[in-house]
Amino acid sequence: MTKEERIATAERLFVSGYNCSQSVVAAFADIYGFTEEQALRMSAGFGGGIGRMRLTCGAVCALALLAGLEHGAVDGNDSEAKSNCYRVTQLLADRFREEHGSIVCAELLKLKKGQPLSFVASPRTAEYYRTRPCVNQVITAARIFADYLENRV
């Protein structure tokens, strides 16, 4: 799949009802030997800023998950590998922050502090897509990771 196809896949998945994290992770699942279903399941809890708690943006969580698939330490004592994975995760998050001003879901959605949380997913209506910046953040995260794969910084 080309870079453009991966970005389009992430966007398509999001507008089909998948959460921000699922959309980005599933667009790259094949590279790591996962099926789309496996990718959707492993990333499901990160949507809405981690379980709809409005913490770290789910698209950024997807970047962290993908960085782990690309560089994750498989030896618990390998400090160098852990550090490299953290470096890449921070690099990807910084690129996202540069474009959107934050990596925090609540800030990106411009929610007021103290606003009550809910675990209930928002219905995906035309109004939802019109008023939410999420699709753009999904596109950004997919592009950032595709660029990273091209350049492997």
PDB file of C-alpha atoms in Angstrom:
ATOM      1  CA  MET A   1       0.000   0.000   0.000  1.00  0.00           C
ATOM      2  CA  THR A   2       1.270   3.489  -0.779  1.00  0.00           C
ATOM      3  CA  LYS A   3       1.557   6.283   1.758  1.00  0.00           C
ATOM      4  CA  GLU A   4      -1.495   7.980   0.252  1.00  0.00           C
ATOM      5  CA  GLU A   5      -3.491   4.739   0.394  1.00  0.00           C
ATOM      6  CA  ARG A   6      -2.652   4.261   4.090  1.00  0.00           C
ATOM      7  CA  ILE A   7      -3.735   7.816   4.888  1.00  0.00           C
ATOM      8  CA  ALA A   8      -6.949   7.331   2.896  1.00  0.00           C
ATOM      9  CA  THR A   9      -7.558   4.016   4.679  1.00  0.00           C
ATOM     10  CA  ALA A  10      -7.235   5.683   8.085  1.00  0.00           C
ATOM     11  CA  GLU A  11      -9.669   8.407   7.031  1.00  0.00           C
ATOM     12  CA  ARG A  12     -12.116   5.873   5.556  1.00  0.00           C
ATOM     13  CA  LEU A  13     -12.065   3.786   8.721  1.00  0.00           C
ATOM     14  CA  PHE A  14     -12.724   6.828  10.887  1.00  0.00           C
ATOM     15  CA  VAL A  15     -15.667   8.048   8.825  1.00  0.00           C
ATOM     16  CA  SER A  16     -16.967   4.457   8.858  1.00  0.00           C
ATOM     17  CA  GLY A  17     -17.355   4.659  12.641  1.00  0.00           C
ATOM     18  CA  TYR A  18     -14.047   3.386  14.050  1.00  0.00           C
ATOM     19  CA  ASN A  19     -12.347   5.465  16.695  1.00  0.00           C
ATOM     20  CA  CYS A  20      -9.300   7.638  16.071  1.00  0.00           C
ATOM     21  CA  SER A  21      -6.795   5.114  17.365  1.00  0.00           C
ATOM     22  CA  GLN A  22      -8.322   2.144  15.566  1.00  0.00           C
ATOM     23  CA  SER A  23      -8.353   4.032  12.286  1.00  0.00           C
ATOM     24  CA  VAL A  24      -4.644   4.831  12.374  1.00  0.00           C
ATOM     25  CA  VAL A  25      -3.419   1.478  13.704  1.00  0.00           C
ATOM     26  CA  ALA A  26      -5.503  -0.563  11.267  1.00  0.00           C
ATOM     27  CA  ALA A  27      -4.115   1.403   8.326  1.00  0.00           C
ATOM     28  CA  PHE A  28      -0.651  -0.017   9.116  1.00  0.00           C
ATOM     29  CA  ALA A  29      -1.571  -3.430  10.571  1.00  0.00           C
ATOM     30  CA  ASP A  30      -0.433  -5.475   7.590  1.00  0.00           C
ATOM     31  CA  ILE A  31       3.149  -4.221   7.942  1.00  0.00           C
ATOM     32  CA  TYR A  32       3.369  -5.939  11.335  1.00  0.00           C
ATOM     33  CA  GLY A  33       1.529  -9.123  10.404  1.00  0.00           C
ATOM     34  CA  PHE A  34      -1.798  -8.225  12.010  1.00  0.00           C
ATOM     35  CA  THR A  35      -5.202  -8.535  10.446  1.00  0.00           C
ATOM     36  CA  GLU A  36      -7.434  -5.494  10.367  1.00  0.00           C
ATOM     37  CA  GLU A  37      -9.637  -7.116  13.027  1.00  0.00           C
ATOM     38  CA  GLN A  38      -6.665  -7.686  15.342  1.00  0.00           C
ATOM     39  CA  ALA A  39      -5.558  -4.086  14.883  1.00  0.00           C
ATOM     40  CA  LEU A  40      -9.062  -2.803  15.570  1.00  0.00           C
ATOM     41  CA  ARG A  41      -9.269  -4.848  18.763  1.00  0.00           C
ATOM     42  CA  MET A  42      -5.804  -3.960  20.119  1.00  0.00           C
ATOM     43  CA  SER A  43      -6.365  -0.240  19.622  1.00  0.00           C
ATOM     44  CA  ALA A  44     -10.053  -0.007  20.590  1.00  0.00           C
ATOM     45  CA  GLY A  45      -9.484   1.183  24.158  1.00  0.00           C
ATOM     46  CA  PHE A  46      -7.348   4.146  23.119  1.00  0.00           C
ATOM     47  CA  GLY A  47     -10.114   6.063  21.348  1.00  0.00           C
ATOM     48  CA  GLY A  48     -11.551   9.249  22.772  1.00  0.00           C
ATOM     49  CA  GLY A  49      -8.319  10.068  24.537  1.00  0.00           C
ATOM     50  CA  ILE A  50      -7.985   6.610  26.124  1.00  0.00           C
ATOM     51  CA  GLY A  51     -11.363   5.106  26.895  1.00  0.00           C
ATOM     52  CA  ARG A  52     -13.137   8.412  26.179  1.00  0.00           C
ATOM     53  CA  MET A  53     -11.440   9.984  29.220  1.00  0.00           C
ATOM     54  CA  ARG A  54     -10.187  12.791  26.955  1.00  0.00           C
ATOM     55  CA  LEU A  55      -6.527  12.294  27.917  1.00  0.00           C
ATOM     56  CA  THR A  56      -3.910  11.666  25.204  1.00  0.00           C
ATOM     57  CA  CYS A  57      -5.528  11.865  21.769  1.00  0.00           C
ATOM     58  CA  GLY A  58      -6.306   8.414  20.417  1.00  0.00           C
ATOM     59  CA  ALA A  59      -4.530   9.188  17.151  1.00  0.00           C
ATOM     60  CA  VAL A  60      -1.393   9.971  19.177  1.00  0.00           C
ATOM     61  CA  CYS A  61      -1.888   6.761  21.174  1.00  0.00           C
ATOM     62  CA  ALA A  62      -1.935   4.998  17.806  1.00  0.00           C
ATOM     63  CA  LEU A  63       1.421   6.561  16.997  1.00  0.00           C
ATOM     64  CA  ALA A  64       2.790   5.216  20.294  1.00  0.00           C
ATOM     65  CA  LEU A  65       1.402   1.755  19.595  1.00  0.00           C
ATOM     66  CA  LEU A  66       2.887   1.778  16.094  1.00  0.00           C
ATOM     67  CA  ALA A  67       6.245   3.001  17.435  1.00  0.00           C
ATOM     68  CA  GLY A  68       6.196   0.026  19.774  1.00  0.00           C
ATOM     69  CA  LEU A  69       5.446  -2.367  16.938  1.00  0.00           C
ATOM     70  CA  GLU A  70       8.302  -0.846  14.960  1.00  0.00           C
ATOM     71  CA  HIS A  71      10.881  -0.472  17.767  1.00  0.00           C
ATOM     72  CA  GLY A  72       9.529  -2.057  20.943  1.00  0.00           C
ATOM     73  CA  ALA A  73      11.990  -3.793  23.247  1.00  0.00           C
ATOM     74  CA  VAL A  74      11.436  -7.526  23.527  1.00  0.00           C
ATOM     75  CA  ASP A  75      14.037  -7.941  26.265  1.00  0.00           C
ATOM     76  CA  GLY A  76      13.042  -6.308  29.542  1.00  0.00           C
ATOM     77  CA  ASN A  77      16.662  -5.490  30.296  1.00  0.00           C
ATOM     78  CA  ASP A  78      17.372  -3.786  26.979  1.00  0.00           C
ATOM     79  CA  SER A  79      17.497  -0.160  28.101  1.00  0.00           C
ATOM     80  CA  GLU A  80      18.839   0.981  24.754  1.00  0.00           C
ATOM     81  CA  ALA A  81      15.866  -0.470  22.862  1.00  0.00           C
ATOM     82  CA  LYS A  82      13.402   0.946  25.397  1.00  0.00           C
ATOM     83  CA  SER A  83      15.005   4.363  25.125  1.00  0.00           C
ATOM     84  CA  ASN A  84      14.921   4.252  21.322  1.00  0.00           C
ATOM     85  CA  CYS A  85      11.218   3.365  21.340  1.00  0.00           C
ATOM     86  CA  TYR A  86      10.518   6.254  23.731  1.00  0.00           C
ATOM     87  CA  ARG A  87      12.597   8.591  21.537  1.00  0.00           C
ATOM     88  CA  VAL A  88      10.597   7.647  18.449  1.00  0.00           C
ATOM     89  CA  THR A  89       7.289   7.922  20.334  1.00  0.00           C
ATOM     90  CA  GLN A  90       8.202  11.407  21.548  1.00  0.00           C
ATOM     91  CA  LEU A  91       9.354  12.427  18.067  1.00  0.00           C
ATOM     92  CA  LEU A  92       6.043  11.330  16.538  1.00  0.00           C
ATOM     93  CA  ALA A  93       4.028  13.017  19.313  1.00  0.00           C
ATOM     94  CA  ASP A  94       6.054  16.213  18.896  1.00  0.00           C
ATOM     95  CA  ARG A  95       5.291  16.266  15.173  1.00  0.00           C
ATOM     96  CA  PHE A  96       1.591  15.891  15.937  1.00  0.00           C
ATOM     97  CA  ARG A  97       1.772  18.635  18.606  1.00  0.00           C
ATOM     98  CA  GLU A  98       3.509  20.979  16.144  1.00  0.00           C
ATOM     99  CA  GLU A  99       0.574  20.663  13.769  1.00  0.00           C
ATOM    100  CA  HIS A 100      -2.328  20.664  16.232  1.00  0.00           C
ATOM    101  CA  GLY A 101      -0.986  22.564  19.245  1.00  0.00           C
ATOM    102  CA  SER A 102      -1.597  19.733  21.693  1.00  0.00           C
ATOM    103  CA  ILE A 103      -1.716  15.966  22.058  1.00  0.00           C
ATOM    104  CA  VAL A 104      -4.477  16.116  24.700  1.00  0.00           C
ATOM    105  CA  CYS A 105      -7.926  15.085  23.484  1.00  0.00           C
ATOM    106  CA  ALA A 106      -9.829  17.528  25.729  1.00  0.00           C
ATOM    107  CA  GLU A 107      -7.693  20.438  24.531  1.00  0.00           C
ATOM    108  CA  LEU A 108      -8.038  19.438  20.893  1.00  0.00           C
ATOM    109  CA  LEU A 109     -11.822  19.263  21.328  1.00  0.00           C
ATOM    110  CA  LYS A 110     -11.802  22.551  23.296  1.00  0.00           C
ATOM    111  CA  LEU A 111     -13.700  20.968  26.185  1.00  0.00           C
ATOM    112  CA  LYS A 112     -14.182  22.962  29.365  1.00  0.00           C
ATOM    113  CA  LYS A 113     -12.277  21.812  32.440  1.00  0.00           C
ATOM    114  CA  GLY A 114     -14.404  19.747  34.782  1.00  0.00           C
ATOM    115  CA  GLN A 115     -16.820  18.713  32.061  1.00  0.00           C
ATOM    116  CA  PRO A 116     -18.293  15.351  33.083  1.00  0.00           C
ATOM    117  CA  LEU A 117     -16.925  12.285  31.373  1.00  0.00           C
ATOM    118  CA  SER A 118     -18.991   9.560  29.778  1.00  0.00           C
ATOM    119  CA  PHE A 119     -18.085   6.166  28.436  1.00  0.00           C
ATOM    120  CA  VAL A 120     -20.929   6.347  25.919  1.00  0.00           C
ATOM    121  CA  ALA A 121     -19.654   6.728  22.367  1.00  0.00           C
ATOM    122  CA  SER A 122     -21.015   9.690  20.460  1.00  0.00           C
ATOM    123  CA  PRO A 123     -23.372   8.848  17.606  1.00  0.00           C
ATOM    124  CA  ARG A 124     -21.610   9.359  14.285  1.00  0.00           C
ATOM    125  CA  THR A 125     -23.834  11.894  12.613  1.00  0.00           C
ATOM    126  CA  ALA A 126     -23.195  14.586  10.008  1.00  0.00           C
ATOM    127  CA  GLU A 127     -23.051  17.060  12.921  1.00  0.00           C
ATOM    128  CA  TYR A 128     -20.403  14.955  14.667  1.00  0.00           C
ATOM    129  CA  TYR A 129     -18.136  15.019  11.628  1.00  0.00           C
ATOM    130  CA  ARG A 130     -18.857  18.709  10.951  1.00  0.00           C
ATOM    131  CA  THR A 131     -17.955  19.888  14.457  1.00  0.00           C
ATOM    132  CA  ARG A 132     -15.104  17.537  15.437  1.00  0.00           C
ATOM    133  CA  PRO A 133     -11.480  17.971  14.390  1.00  0.00           C
ATOM    134  CA  CYS A 134     -10.855  14.242  14.813  1.00  0.00           C
ATOM    135  CA  VAL A 135     -10.785  13.215  11.164  1.00  0.00           C
ATOM    136  CA  ASN A 136      -8.021  15.750  10.520  1.00  0.00           C
ATOM    137  CA  GLN A 137      -6.070  14.383  13.476  1.00  0.00           C
ATOM    138  CA  VAL A 138      -6.444  10.837  12.143  1.00  0.00           C
ATOM    139  CA  ILE A 139      -5.159  11.992   8.764  1.00  0.00           C
ATOM    140  CA  THR A 140      -2.261  13.823  10.430  1.00  0.00           C
ATOM    141  CA  ALA A 141      -1.255  10.815  12.537  1.00  0.00           C
ATOM    142  CA  ALA A 142      -1.387   8.465   9.546  1.00  0.00           C
ATOM    143  CA  ARG A 143       0.704  10.888   7.493  1.00  0.00           C
ATOM    144  CA  ILE A 144       3.228  11.364  10.313  1.00  0.00           C
ATOM    145  CA  PHE A 145       3.712   7.616  10.674  1.00  0.00           C
ATOM    146  CA  ALA A 146       3.873   7.032   6.916  1.00  0.00           C
ATOM    147  CA  ASP A 147       6.483   9.799   6.662  1.00  0.00           C
ATOM    148  CA  TYR A 148       8.387   8.232   9.525  1.00  0.00           C
ATOM    149  CA  LEU A 149       8.437   4.864   7.798  1.00  0.00           C
ATOM    150  CA  GLU A 150       9.710   6.490   4.608  1.00  0.00           C
ATOM    151  CA  ASN A 151      12.527   8.310   6.389  1.00  0.00           C
ATOM    152  CA  ARG A 152      13.197   6.173   9.513  1.00  0.00           C
ATOM    153  CA  VAL A 153      14.694   9.019  11.539  1.00  0.00           C
TER     154      VAL A 153
END
